[in-house]
Amino acid sequence: MPPWKHGRRIRAVTAVTAWHCHGRSERDAVAALQLQHLARLIGRGDLEAGMAPFLERGPACCQTDGMNDKGQPDFSFSEQTILDEIERNLHAHGWATHVTVVRLLQGWQSLSLSLDLYTGTIDDYTNDLTGRDALAIVLAECPEPLHSKLKNLVDNFDGEFAARTQDDTECLLIRYFRIEETAGWWWKRRPAAGPLAEYLTFTGTRAEYLALRRQKIAPGSGYSKPS
């Protein structure tokens, strides 16, 4: 049963807010170090260096057809009426009442664009993937022409996700979450770079992993993506 069915929050965040902490020690430690380093850079007037991981994406990274100028999914009244009915069906089948199509789209977009900066735990990541499961249900129930509009949005975000992931040939994710053979393709890929990719492939202890992360974002070294 997907974690969202137990009322866990949908994370609809940007690449910047992907650094925020949600109460888990590993992520808290890493995120705190990153934010402290960013604060130091800003304090000495080096804002460009501090924001480089985000600025390099450019404004186009959050824009696609079907989104408004604020980067939010844009639906007409009649389209939203259809989506409201689909959402009621999701809730009736056990999905949390705060699950909406807009939040699902925003969450999938956010995850897809920020995987190489993702500081969430593996539990957060698998929880986020269940959002893509919900989008698959929405697409299956959505009539045309709204189906094509939604599919275009999802396909764009899928492309971003695929570009930042690789085949999970080592079956690393299945160590943390039960993945059925019939699961969507997104369950069979893992981040190609970033803190979560490092965590999944790291063979040392938790303390050794955190020490490695501290070294990579030490003051004066500048933030760099994991190699």
mmCIF file of N, CA, C and O in Angstrom, residues 172 175-176 197-206 208-209 212:
data_model
loop_
_atom_site.group_PDB
_atom_site.id
_atom_site.type_symbol
_atom_site.label_atom_id
_atom_site.label_comp_id
_atom_site.label_asym_id
_atom_site.label_seq_id
_atom_site.Cartn_x
_atom_site.Cartn_y
_atom_site.Cartn_z
ATOM 1 N N LEU A 172 18.857 -1.861 -6.074
ATOM 2 C CA LEU A 172 19.121 -1.201 -4.801
ATOM 3 C C LEU A 172 17.839 -0.749 -4.114
ATOM 4 O O LEU A 172 17.728 -0.807 -2.887
ATOM 5 N N ARG A 175 15.691 -3.030 -1.742
ATOM 6 C CA ARG A 175 16.147 -3.254 -0.371
ATOM 7 C C ARG A 175 15.323 -2.440 0.625
ATOM 8 O O ARG A 175 15.290 -2.757 1.817
ATOM 9 N N TYR A 176 14.676 -1.384 0.135
ATOM 10 C CA TYR A 176 13.984 -0.450 1.019
ATOM 11 C C TYR A 176 12.472 -0.417 0.794
ATOM 12 O O TYR A 176 11.746 0.151 1.608
ATOM 13 N N ALA A 197 21.918 9.235 -4.632
ATOM 14 C CA ALA A 197 22.676 8.271 -5.430
ATOM 15 C C ALA A 197 23.891 7.782 -4.651
ATOM 16 O O ALA A 197 24.214 6.588 -4.649
ATOM 17 N N GLU A 198 24.559 8.709 -3.977
ATOM 18 C CA GLU A 198 25.708 8.335 -3.151
ATOM 19 C C GLU A 198 25.288 7.404 -2.023
ATOM 20 O O GLU A 198 25.955 6.409 -1.742
ATOM 21 N N TYR A 199 24.181 7.736 -1.380
ATOM 22 C CA TYR A 199 23.707 6.940 -0.245
ATOM 23 C C TYR A 199 23.397 5.508 -0.681
ATOM 24 O O TYR A 199 23.747 4.541 0.006
ATOM 25 N N LEU A 200 22.725 5.370 -1.815
ATOM 26 C CA LEU A 200 22.320 4.054 -2.282
ATOM 27 C C LEU A 200 23.509 3.168 -2.629
ATOM 28 O O LEU A 200 23.434 1.943 -2.489
ATOM 29 N N THR A 201 24.583 3.768 -3.094
ATOM 30 C CA THR A 201 25.737 2.991 -3.539
ATOM 31 C C THR A 201 26.865 2.950 -2.511
ATOM 32 O O THR A 201 27.856 2.243 -2.712
ATOM 33 N N PHE A 202 26.711 3.700 -1.414
ATOM 34 C CA PHE A 202 27.774 3.764 -0.411
ATOM 35 C C PHE A 202 27.822 2.458 0.378
ATOM 36 O O PHE A 202 26.791 1.931 0.797
ATOM 37 N N THR A 203 29.014 1.933 0.590
ATOM 38 C CA THR A 203 29.163 0.640 1.259
ATOM 39 C C THR A 203 29.662 0.763 2.697
ATOM 40 O O THR A 203 29.769 -0.244 3.391
ATOM 41 N N GLY A 204 29.960 1.991 3.139
ATOM 42 C CA GLY A 204 30.445 2.183 4.504
ATOM 43 C C GLY A 204 29.322 2.373 5.493
ATOM 44 O O GLY A 204 28.149 2.103 5.210
ATOM 45 N N THR A 205 29.666 2.874 6.673
ATOM 46 C CA THR A 205 28.685 3.100 7.727
ATOM 47 C C THR A 205 27.995 4.441 7.532
ATOM 48 O O THR A 205 28.423 5.270 6.725
ATOM 49 N N ARG A 206 26.931 4.672 8.301
ATOM 50 C CA ARG A 206 26.216 5.940 8.238
ATOM 51 C C ARG A 206 27.131 7.094 8.628
ATOM 52 O O ARG A 206 27.128 8.148 7.997
ATOM 53 N N GLU A 208 30.332 7.256 8.323
ATOM 54 C CA GLU A 208 31.297 7.485 7.241
ATOM 55 C C GLU A 208 30.640 8.237 6.091
ATOM 56 O O GLU A 208 31.261 9.092 5.458
ATOM 57 N N TYR A 209 29.385 7.920 5.828
ATOM 58 C CA TYR A 209 28.669 8.610 4.757
ATOM 59 C C TYR A 209 28.503 10.094 5.082
ATOM 60 O O TYR A 209 28.742 10.965 4.244
ATOM 61 N N LEU A 212 31.675 11.954 4.696
ATOM 62 C CA LEU A 212 31.963 12.210 3.289
ATOM 63 C C LEU A 212 31.172 13.404 2.785
ATOM 64 O O LEU A 212 31.704 14.269 2.079
#
